[in-house]
Coordinates of C-alpha atoms in Angstrom, one line a residue:
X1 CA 56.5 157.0 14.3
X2 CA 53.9 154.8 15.9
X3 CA 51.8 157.4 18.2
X4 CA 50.4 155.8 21.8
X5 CA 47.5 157.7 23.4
X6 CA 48.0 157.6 27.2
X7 CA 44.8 158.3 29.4
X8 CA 45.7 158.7 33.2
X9 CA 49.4 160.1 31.4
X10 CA 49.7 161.8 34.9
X11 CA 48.9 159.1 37.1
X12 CA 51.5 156.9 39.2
X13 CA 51.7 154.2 36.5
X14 CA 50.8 156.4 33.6
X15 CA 53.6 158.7 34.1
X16 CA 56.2 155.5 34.0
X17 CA 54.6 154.1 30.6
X18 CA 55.0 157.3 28.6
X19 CA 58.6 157.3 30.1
X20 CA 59.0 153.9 28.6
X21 CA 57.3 154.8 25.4
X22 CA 59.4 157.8 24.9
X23 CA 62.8 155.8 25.6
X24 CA 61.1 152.9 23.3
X25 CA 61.2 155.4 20.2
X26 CA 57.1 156.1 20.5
X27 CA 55.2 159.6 20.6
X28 CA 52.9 159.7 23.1
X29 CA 49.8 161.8 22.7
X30 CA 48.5 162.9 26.8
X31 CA 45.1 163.0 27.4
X32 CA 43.3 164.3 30.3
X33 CA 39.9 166.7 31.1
X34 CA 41.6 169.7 31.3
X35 CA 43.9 170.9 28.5
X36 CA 46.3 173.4 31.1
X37 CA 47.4 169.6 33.0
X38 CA 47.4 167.9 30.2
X39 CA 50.0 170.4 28.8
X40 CA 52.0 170.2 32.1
X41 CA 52.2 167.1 32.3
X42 CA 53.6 167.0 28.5
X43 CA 56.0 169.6 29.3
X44 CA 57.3 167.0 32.3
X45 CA 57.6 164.5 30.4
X46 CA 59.3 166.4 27.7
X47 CA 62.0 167.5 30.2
X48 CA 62.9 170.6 28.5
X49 CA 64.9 168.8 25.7
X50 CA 64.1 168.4 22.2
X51 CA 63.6 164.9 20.6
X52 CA 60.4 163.0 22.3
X53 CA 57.2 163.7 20.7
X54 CA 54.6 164.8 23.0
X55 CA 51.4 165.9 22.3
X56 CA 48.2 166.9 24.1
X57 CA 44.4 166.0 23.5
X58 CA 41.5 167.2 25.8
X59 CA 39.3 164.2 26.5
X60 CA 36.7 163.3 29.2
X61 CA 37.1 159.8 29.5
X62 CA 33.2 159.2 30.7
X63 CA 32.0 160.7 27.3
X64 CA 34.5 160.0 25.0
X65 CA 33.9 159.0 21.6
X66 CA 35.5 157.1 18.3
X67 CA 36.0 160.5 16.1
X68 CA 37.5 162.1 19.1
X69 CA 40.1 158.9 19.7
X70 CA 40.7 159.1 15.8
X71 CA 41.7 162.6 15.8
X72 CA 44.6 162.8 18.1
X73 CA 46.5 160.5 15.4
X74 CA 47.4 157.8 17.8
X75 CA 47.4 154.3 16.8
X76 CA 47.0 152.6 20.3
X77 CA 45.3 153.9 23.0
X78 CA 46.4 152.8 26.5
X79 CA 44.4 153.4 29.6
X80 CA 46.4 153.6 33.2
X81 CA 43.5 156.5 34.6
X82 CA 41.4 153.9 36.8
X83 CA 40.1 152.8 39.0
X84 CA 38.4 149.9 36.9
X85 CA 36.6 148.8 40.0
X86 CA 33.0 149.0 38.5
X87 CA 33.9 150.9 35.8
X88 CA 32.8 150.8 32.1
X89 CA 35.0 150.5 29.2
X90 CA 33.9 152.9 27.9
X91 CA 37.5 153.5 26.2
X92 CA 37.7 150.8 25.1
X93 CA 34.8 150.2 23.3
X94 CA 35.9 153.7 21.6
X95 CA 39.0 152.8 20.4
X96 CA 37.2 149.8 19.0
X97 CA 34.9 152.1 17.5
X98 CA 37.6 153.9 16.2
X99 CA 39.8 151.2 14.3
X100 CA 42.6 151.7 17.4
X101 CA 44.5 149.4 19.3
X102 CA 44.2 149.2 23.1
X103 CA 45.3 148.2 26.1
X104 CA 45.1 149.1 30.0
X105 CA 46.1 148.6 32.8
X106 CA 43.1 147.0 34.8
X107 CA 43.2 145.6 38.0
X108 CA 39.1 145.3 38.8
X109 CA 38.3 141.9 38.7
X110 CA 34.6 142.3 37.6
X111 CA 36.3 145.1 34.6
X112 CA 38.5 142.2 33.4
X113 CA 36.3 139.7 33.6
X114 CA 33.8 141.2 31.4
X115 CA 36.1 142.5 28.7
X116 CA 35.9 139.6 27.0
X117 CA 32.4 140.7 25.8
X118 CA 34.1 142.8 23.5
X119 CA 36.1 140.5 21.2
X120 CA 33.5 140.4 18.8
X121 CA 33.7 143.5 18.1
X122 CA 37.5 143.5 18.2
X123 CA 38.1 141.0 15.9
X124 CA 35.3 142.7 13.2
X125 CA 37.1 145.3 13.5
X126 CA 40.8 144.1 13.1
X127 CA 42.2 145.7 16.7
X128 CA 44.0 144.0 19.3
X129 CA 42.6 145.2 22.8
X130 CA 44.0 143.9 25.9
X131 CA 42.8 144.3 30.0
X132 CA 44.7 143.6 32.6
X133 CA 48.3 144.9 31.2
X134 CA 49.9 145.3 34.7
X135 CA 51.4 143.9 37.6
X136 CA 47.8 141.8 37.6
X137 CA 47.4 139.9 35.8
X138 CA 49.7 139.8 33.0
X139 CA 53.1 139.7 34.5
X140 CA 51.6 136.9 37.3
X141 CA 50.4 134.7 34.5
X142 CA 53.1 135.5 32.4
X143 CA 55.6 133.9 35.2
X144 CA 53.6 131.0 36.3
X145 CA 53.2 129.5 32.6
X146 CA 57.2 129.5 32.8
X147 CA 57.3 128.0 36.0
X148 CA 54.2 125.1 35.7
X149 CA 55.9 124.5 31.7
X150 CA 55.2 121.1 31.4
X151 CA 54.2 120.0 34.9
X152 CA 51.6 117.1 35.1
X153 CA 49.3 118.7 38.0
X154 CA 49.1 121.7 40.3
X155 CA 48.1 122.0 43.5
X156 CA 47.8 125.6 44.2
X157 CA 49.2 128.8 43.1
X158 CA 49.8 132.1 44.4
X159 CA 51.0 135.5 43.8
X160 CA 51.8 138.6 46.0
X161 CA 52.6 141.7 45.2
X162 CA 54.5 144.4 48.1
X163 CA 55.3 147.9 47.4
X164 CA 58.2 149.9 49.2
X165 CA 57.2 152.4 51.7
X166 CA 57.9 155.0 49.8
X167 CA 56.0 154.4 46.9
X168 CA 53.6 156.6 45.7
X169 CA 49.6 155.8 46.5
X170 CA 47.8 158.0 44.4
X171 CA 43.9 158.7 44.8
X172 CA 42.6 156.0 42.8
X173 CA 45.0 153.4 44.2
X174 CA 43.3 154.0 47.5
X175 CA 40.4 154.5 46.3
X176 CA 40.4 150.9 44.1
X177 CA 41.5 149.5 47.8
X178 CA 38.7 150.9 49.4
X179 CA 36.3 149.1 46.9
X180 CA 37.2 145.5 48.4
X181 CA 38.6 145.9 51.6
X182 CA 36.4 144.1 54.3
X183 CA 33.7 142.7 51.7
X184 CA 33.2 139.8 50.8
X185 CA 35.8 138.6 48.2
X186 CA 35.2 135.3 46.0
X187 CA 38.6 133.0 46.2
X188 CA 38.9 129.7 45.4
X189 CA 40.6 127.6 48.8
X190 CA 40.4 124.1 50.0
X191 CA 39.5 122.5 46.4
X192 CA 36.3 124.8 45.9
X193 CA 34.8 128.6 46.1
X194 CA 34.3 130.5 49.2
X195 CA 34.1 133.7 50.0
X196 CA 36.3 135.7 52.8
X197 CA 36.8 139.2 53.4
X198 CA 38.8 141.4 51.4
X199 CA 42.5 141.9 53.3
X200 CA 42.0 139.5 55.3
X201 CA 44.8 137.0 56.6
X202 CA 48.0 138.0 57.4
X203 CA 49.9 136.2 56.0
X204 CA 53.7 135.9 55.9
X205 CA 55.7 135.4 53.0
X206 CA 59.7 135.6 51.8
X207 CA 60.4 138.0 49.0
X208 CA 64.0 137.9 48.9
X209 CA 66.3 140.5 49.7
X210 CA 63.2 142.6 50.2
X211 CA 62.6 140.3 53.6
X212 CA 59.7 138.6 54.8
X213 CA 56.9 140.7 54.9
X214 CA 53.0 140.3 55.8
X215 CA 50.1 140.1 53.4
X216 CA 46.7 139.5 52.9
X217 CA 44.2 139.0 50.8
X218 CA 43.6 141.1 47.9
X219 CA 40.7 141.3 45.4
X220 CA 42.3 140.8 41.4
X221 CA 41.3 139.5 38.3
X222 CA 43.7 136.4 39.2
X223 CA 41.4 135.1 41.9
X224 CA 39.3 134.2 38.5
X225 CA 41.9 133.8 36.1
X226 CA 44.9 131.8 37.9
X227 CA 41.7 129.1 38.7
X228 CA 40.2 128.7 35.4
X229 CA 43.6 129.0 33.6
X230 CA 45.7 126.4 35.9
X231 CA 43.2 124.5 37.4
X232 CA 44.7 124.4 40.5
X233 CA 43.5 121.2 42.7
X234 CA 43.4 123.2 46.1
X235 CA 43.9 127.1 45.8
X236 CA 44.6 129.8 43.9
X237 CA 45.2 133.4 45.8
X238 CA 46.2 136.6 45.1
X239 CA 47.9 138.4 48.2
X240 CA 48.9 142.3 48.8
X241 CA 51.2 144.1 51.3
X242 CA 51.6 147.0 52.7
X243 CA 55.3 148.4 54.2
X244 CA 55.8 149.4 57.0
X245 CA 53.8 146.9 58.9
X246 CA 51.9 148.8 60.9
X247 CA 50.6 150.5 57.5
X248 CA 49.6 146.9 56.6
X249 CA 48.2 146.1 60.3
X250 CA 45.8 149.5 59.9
X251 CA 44.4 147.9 57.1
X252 CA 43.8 145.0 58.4
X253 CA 42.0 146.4 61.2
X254 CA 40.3 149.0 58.9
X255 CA 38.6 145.6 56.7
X256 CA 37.4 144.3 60.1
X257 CA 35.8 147.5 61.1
X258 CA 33.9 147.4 57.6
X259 CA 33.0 144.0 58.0
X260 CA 31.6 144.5 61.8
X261 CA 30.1 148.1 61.2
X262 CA 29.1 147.9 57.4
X263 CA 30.3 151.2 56.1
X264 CA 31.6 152.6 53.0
X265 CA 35.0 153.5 53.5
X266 CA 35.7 155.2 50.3
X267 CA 35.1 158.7 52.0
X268 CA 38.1 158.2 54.2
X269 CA 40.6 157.7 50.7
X270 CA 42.3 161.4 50.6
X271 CA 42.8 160.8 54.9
X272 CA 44.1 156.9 53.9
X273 CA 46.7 158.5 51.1
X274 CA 48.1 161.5 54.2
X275 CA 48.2 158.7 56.5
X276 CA 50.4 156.0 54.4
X277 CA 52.6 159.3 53.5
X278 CA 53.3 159.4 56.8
X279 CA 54.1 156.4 58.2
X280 CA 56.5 155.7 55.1
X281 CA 59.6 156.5 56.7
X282 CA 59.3 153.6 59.0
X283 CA 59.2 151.0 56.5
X284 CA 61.4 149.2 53.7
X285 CA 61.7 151.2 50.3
X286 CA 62.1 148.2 48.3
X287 CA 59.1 146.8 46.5
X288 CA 58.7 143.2 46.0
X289 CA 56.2 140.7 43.9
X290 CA 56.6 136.8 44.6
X291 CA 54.6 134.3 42.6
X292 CA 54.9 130.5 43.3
X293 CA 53.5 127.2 42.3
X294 CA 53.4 123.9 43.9
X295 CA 52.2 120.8 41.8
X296 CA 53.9 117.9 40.2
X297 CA 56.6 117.9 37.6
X298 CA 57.2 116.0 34.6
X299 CA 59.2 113.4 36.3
X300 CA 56.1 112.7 38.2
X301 CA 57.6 114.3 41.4
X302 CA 56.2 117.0 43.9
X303 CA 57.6 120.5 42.9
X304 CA 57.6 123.8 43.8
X305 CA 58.9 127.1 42.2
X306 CA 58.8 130.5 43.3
X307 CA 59.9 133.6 41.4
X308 CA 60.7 136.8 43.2
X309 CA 61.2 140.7 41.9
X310 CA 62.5 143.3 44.2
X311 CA 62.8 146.7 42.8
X312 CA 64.9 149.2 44.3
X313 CA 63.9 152.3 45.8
X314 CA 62.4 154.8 43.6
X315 CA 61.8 151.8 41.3
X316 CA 58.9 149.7 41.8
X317 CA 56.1 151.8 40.7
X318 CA 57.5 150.9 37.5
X319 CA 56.6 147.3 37.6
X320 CA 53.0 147.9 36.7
X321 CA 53.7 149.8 33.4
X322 CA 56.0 147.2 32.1
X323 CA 53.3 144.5 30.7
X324 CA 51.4 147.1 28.8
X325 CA 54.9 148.5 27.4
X326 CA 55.8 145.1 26.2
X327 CA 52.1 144.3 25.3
X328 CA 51.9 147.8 23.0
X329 CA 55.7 146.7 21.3
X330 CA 53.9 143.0 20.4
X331 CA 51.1 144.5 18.8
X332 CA 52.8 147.1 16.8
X333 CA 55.2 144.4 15.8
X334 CA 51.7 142.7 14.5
X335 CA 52.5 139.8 17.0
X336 CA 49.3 139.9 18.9
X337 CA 46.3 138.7 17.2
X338 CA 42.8 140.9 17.1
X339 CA 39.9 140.4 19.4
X340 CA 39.1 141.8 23.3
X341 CA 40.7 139.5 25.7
X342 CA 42.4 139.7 29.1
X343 CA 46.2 139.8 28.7
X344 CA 46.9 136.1 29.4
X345 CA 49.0 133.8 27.6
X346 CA 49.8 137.0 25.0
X347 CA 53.4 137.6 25.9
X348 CA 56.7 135.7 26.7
X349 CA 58.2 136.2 29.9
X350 CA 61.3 137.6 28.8
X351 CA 59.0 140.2 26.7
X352 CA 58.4 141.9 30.4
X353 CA 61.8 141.4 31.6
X354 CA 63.5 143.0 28.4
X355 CA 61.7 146.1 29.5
X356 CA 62.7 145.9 33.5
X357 CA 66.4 146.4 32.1
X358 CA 66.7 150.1 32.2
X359 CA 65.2 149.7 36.2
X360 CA 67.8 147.6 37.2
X361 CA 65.1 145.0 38.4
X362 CA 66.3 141.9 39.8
X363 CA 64.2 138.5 39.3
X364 CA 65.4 135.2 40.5
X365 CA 63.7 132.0 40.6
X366 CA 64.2 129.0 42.7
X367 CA 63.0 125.8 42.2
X368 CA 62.8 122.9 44.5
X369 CA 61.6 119.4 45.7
X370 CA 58.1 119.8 46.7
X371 CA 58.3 117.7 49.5
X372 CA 59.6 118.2 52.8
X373 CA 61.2 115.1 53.5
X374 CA 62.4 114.7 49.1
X375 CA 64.2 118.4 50.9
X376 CA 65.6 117.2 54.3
X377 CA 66.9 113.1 52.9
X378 CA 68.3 114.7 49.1
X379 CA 69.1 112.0 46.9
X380 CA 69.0 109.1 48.6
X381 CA 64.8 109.8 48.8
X382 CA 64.6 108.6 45.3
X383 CA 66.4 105.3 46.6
X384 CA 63.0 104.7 48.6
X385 CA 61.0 102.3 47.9
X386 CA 57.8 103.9 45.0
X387 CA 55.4 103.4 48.1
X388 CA 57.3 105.4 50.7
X389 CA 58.0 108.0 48.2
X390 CA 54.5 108.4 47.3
X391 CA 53.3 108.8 50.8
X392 CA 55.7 111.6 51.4
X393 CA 55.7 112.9 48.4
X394 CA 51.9 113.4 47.4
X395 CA 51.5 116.9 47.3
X396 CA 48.1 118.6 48.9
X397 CA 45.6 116.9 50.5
X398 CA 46.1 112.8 49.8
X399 CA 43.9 110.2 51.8
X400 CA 45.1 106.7 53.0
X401 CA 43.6 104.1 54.6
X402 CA 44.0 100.4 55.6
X403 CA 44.5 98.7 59.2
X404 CA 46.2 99.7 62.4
X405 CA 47.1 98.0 65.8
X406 CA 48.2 100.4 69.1
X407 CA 49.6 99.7 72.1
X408 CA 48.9 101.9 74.4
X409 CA 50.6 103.5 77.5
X410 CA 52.8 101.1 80.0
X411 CA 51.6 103.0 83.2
X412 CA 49.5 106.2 84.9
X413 CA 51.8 108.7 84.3
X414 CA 52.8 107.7 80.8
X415 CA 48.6 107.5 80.1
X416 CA 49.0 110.6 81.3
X417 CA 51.4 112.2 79.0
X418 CA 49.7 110.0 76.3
X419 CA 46.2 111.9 76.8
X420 CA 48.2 115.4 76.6
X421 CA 49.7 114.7 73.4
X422 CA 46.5 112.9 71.9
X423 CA 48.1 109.6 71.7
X424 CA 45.8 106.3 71.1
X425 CA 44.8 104.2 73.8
X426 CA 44.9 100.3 73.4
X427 CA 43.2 98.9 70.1
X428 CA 43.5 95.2 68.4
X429 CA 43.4 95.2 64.4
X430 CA 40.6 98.0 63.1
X431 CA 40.7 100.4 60.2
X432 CA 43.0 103.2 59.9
X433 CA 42.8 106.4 58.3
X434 CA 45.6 109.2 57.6
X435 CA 44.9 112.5 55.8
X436 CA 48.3 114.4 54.7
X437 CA 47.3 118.1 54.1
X438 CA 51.4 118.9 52.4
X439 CA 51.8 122.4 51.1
X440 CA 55.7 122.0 51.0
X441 CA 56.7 123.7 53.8
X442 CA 55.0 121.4 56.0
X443 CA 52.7 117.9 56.3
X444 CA 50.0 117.6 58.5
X445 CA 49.0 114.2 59.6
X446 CA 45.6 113.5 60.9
X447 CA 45.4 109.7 62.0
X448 CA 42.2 107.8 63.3
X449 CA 42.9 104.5 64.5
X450 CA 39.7 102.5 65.0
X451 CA 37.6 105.5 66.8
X452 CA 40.0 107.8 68.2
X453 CA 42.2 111.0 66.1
X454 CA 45.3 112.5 66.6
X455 CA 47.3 114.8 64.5
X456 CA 50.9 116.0 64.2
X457 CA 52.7 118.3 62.0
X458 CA 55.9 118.1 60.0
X459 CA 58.0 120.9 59.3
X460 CA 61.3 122.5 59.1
X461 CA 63.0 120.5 56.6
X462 CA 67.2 120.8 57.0
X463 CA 69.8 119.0 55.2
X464 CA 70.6 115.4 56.4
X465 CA 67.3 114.1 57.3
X466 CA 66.3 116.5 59.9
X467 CA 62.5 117.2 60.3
X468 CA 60.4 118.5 63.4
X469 CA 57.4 116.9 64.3
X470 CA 55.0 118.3 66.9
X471 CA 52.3 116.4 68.1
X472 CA 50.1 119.0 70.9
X473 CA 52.6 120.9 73.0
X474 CA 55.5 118.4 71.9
X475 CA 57.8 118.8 69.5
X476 CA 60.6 116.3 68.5
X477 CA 63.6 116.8 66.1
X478 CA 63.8 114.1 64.0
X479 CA 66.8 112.8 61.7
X480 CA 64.9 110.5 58.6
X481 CA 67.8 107.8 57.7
X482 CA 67.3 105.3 54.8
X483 CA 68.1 101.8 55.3
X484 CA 68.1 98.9 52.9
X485 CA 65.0 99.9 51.7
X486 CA 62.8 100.7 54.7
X487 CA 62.7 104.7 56.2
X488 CA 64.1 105.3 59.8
X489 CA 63.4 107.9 62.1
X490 CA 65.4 108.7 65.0
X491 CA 65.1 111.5 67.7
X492 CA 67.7 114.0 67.9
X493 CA 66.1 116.5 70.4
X494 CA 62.8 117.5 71.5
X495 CA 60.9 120.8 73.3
X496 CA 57.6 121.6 74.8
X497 CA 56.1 124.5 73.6
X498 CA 59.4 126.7 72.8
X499 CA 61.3 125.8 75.6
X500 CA 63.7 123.0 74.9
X501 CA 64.3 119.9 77.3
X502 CA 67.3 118.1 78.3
X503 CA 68.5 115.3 75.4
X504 CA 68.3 112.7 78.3
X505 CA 64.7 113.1 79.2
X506 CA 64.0 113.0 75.4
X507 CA 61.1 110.5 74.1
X508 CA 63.1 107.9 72.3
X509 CA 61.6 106.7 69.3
X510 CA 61.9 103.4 67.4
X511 CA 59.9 103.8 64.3
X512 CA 60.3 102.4 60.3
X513 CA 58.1 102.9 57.5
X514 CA 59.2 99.9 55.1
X515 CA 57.0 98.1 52.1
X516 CA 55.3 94.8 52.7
X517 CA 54.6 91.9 49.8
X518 CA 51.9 93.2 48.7
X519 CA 53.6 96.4 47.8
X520 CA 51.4 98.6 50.8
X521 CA 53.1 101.1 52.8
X522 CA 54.1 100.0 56.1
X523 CA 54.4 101.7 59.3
X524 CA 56.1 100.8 63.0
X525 CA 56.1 103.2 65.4
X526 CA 56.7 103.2 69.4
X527 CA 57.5 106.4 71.4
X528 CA 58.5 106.0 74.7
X529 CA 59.9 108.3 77.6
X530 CA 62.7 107.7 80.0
X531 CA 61.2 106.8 83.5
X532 CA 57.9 106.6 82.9
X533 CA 58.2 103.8 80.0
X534 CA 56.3 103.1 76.7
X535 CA 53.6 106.3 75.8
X536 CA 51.9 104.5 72.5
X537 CA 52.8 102.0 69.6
X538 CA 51.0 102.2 66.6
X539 CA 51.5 99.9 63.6
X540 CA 49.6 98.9 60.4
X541 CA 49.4 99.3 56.5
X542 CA 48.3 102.2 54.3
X543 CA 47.0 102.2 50.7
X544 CA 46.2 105.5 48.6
X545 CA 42.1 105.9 49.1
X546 CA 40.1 107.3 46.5

């Protein structure tokens, strides 16, 4: 019987991978500082039945050494103690030292991202040791080489991980938190490196029948690892959550106070882990991870995919265990080979999922047209001329340019309304530029005609051709109909602000986008509002810049 040494056996995630092991057929040898926990956490684990092999070992994870790994007879040593924020691997290097396998369950981005410096020795050795066994960033990478499988490009990528109220937040959870939250965080946004503060955003995002829930910005090895392994063109982001919102609000307001008063909130970790105890009957018990990609397929079209987990209650603090569980089962099947690496592009995504069985787990994974209007028109988009479709389609940011003519407003009041919305004024032929920033839920459109810029944004994609676009305060319902070849738009309704207006005081629109001779894209549009007459015309051709 293959043995599996389990440092942090007591811990949150710890606990859950001995359970695993133990169902899997392993022993499982607990380690901890003091022998008296150590041994009541064996007899917990045990249950009071005979069968599972538990053993205890006394070890002090700061001074441990290779003889000491070597004589508790395990085979594979597996650290879930953390946190790895800043930490040594000391273990590691160890169980190296020792001739054992290894694995943890990292989630420090600088601890992963040096481990590598170990392979050397790994591989002299003959051992297998793995980082990053967890949640992040194994399972993460694990789902997003399934979903990008053979797609030409990707834009951007993302993963976001919420626990359920109710789940347990041990000390070194909070503590790891604490580490991050409000500093300054490396991320990779807007085709380059910046740097923003830990937690911040707040974001919203849809993870199934757990709901949409709000998350920020959370400091993981995948902000390195999901850039340099995907090469995203425009972002790469790892997000976090907290239920119930006003758990996740607190945090967010906690990372602003460290960023405005520059203190050390570690201290206030035992206080943080009462607090979140507290407040978790207001919020959802279900945990939920979401991971999506948006790039271009292998037909050459804009795609996006999104995979989603929810975990029952009670079962989500499983999730993180399940990598190294699977990850330990590869290499004592000897199909992992040796050398110190994170664990990326080691294991098959139904390796994990095998193991989320006994959980009753549910994944699902959706994919879709990465392009809004590809979403509203269905098939009949691919009937579009290739220029059309590449405008709309072109996912990120794309730049276009070529030459424009506007007519400007018929009267006071429609300059007027014109100058509110940001429409042009009057210009004869000059050069015109569009920027489409598309991240598949929406397209925004910054135009400069000759001197002078104005934006709108397209959203809301529904079936039969129906878009919004909102230029300033106004927002129109459109209805995209294809027509021998060209692109119609037609207004169905229309609002300022929230408040919708009555249909017969909507702008009516007469606009095409239809290919010329030369094969350019070609646009015709004229927006006009009753009474008050014509508010702009703009018309022109557009070729992909570079």
């Amino acid at each position: 019987m293959t043995r599996v040494l389990v440092v942090g056996a007591g811990g949150v995630f710890g606990s859950r991978l001995c359970e695993g092991l133990l169902r899997s057929g392993y022993g499982v040898v607990v380690a901890g500082r003091s022998l008296d926990r150590a041994e009541a956490v064996a007899a917990r684990l045990r249950g009071g039945a005979p069968g599972p092999v538990v053993e205890v070992a006394a070890l002090d994870t700061a001074t441990v050494t290779a003889e000491a790994l070597k004589a508790t007879g395990a085979a594979i040593v597996a650290d879930a103690a953390g946190p790895f924020q800043g930490a040594e691997p000391t273990v590691a290097r160890a169980a190296i030292a020792a001739g054992l396998h290894y694995v943890d369950l990292a989630d420090g981005r600088d601890f992963v991202a040096s481990f590598s410096a170990l392979d050397e020795a790994a591989k002299a050795a003959g051992v297998v040791a793995l980082s990053g066994c967890s949640s992040t960033p194994a399972l993460s990478n694990t789902v997003l080489d399934r979903l990008t499988a053979g797609w030409r490009e990707i834009v951007s990528v993302e993963a976001a991980i919420s626990p359920g109220a109710r789940a347990p937040r041990g000390l070194s959870v909070m503590r790891a938190i604490l580490s991050w939250i409000g500093r300054p965080v490396r991320v990779f946004e807007n085709a380059g490196w910046t740097v923003r503060p830990g937690w911040g955003g707040l974001y919203r995002r849809d993870f199934g029948r757990a709901g949409r829930r709000r998350v920020s910005l959370c400091e993981t090895p995948d902000l390195d690892l999901l850039q340099t392994r995907f090469q995203p063109r425009q972002r790469a982001l790892f997000l976090a959550g907290l239920e119930p919102w006003p758990a996740h609000l607190g945090a967010w307001l906690l990372g602003g106070l460290v960023r405005l008063l520059r203190f050390d909130p570690l201290p206030l970790a035992r206080l943080l882990v009462r607090l979140s105890g507290w407040a978790a009957p207001l919020g959802s018990d279900r945990g939920a991870m979401r991971v999506e990609a948006y790039g271009v397929d292998g037909e050459g079209r804009a795609a996006r995919a999104v995979w989603r987990l929810v975990a029952e209650p009670g079962e989500g603090p499983v999730t993180p265990s399940l990598p190294a569980l699977a990850a330990i089962k590869a290499i004592a099947a000897g199909r992992v080979g040796s050398g110190a690496r994170p664990c990326v592009g080691v294991l098959a995504l139904e390796d994990i999922v095998a193991e989320m069985a006994p959980h009753g787990l549910e994944t699902e994974t959706i994919a879709e047209r990465g392009a809004i209007y590809a979403r509203a028109i269905g098939p009949a988009f691919d009937t579009l001329p290739v220029a059309i479709r590449a405008l709309h389609e072109t996912p990120g940011r794309s730049v276009w340019r070529g030459e424009a003519t506007t007519e400007g407003a018929t009267g006071p009041l429609a300059a007027f309304v014109a100058a509110v919305v940001g429409f042009p004024k009057a210009q004869a032929a000059c050069p015109a530029e569009v920027t489409i920033d598309a991240d598949g839920d929406r397209s925004v459109w910054r135009r400069r005609i000759g001197g002078h810029a104005f934006a709108s944004v397209l959203s809301a994609p529904r079936v039969g051709g129906r878009v919004c676009e909102r230029f300033g305060p106004l927002s129109m319902e459109l209805r995209l109909v294809p027509e021998a070849g060209r692109l119609v738009y037609r207004v169905e309704g229309w609002r300022v602000g929230p408040i919708p207006l009555p249909r017969a005081l909507a702008p009516s629109t007469r606009a095409h986008e239809e290919v010329d001779a030369q094969g350019r894209f070609v646009f015709d549009v004229e927006i006009s509002a009753p009474l008050i007459g014509r508010l702009v015309r703009y018309r022109g051709w557009l070729v992909r810049g570079r």
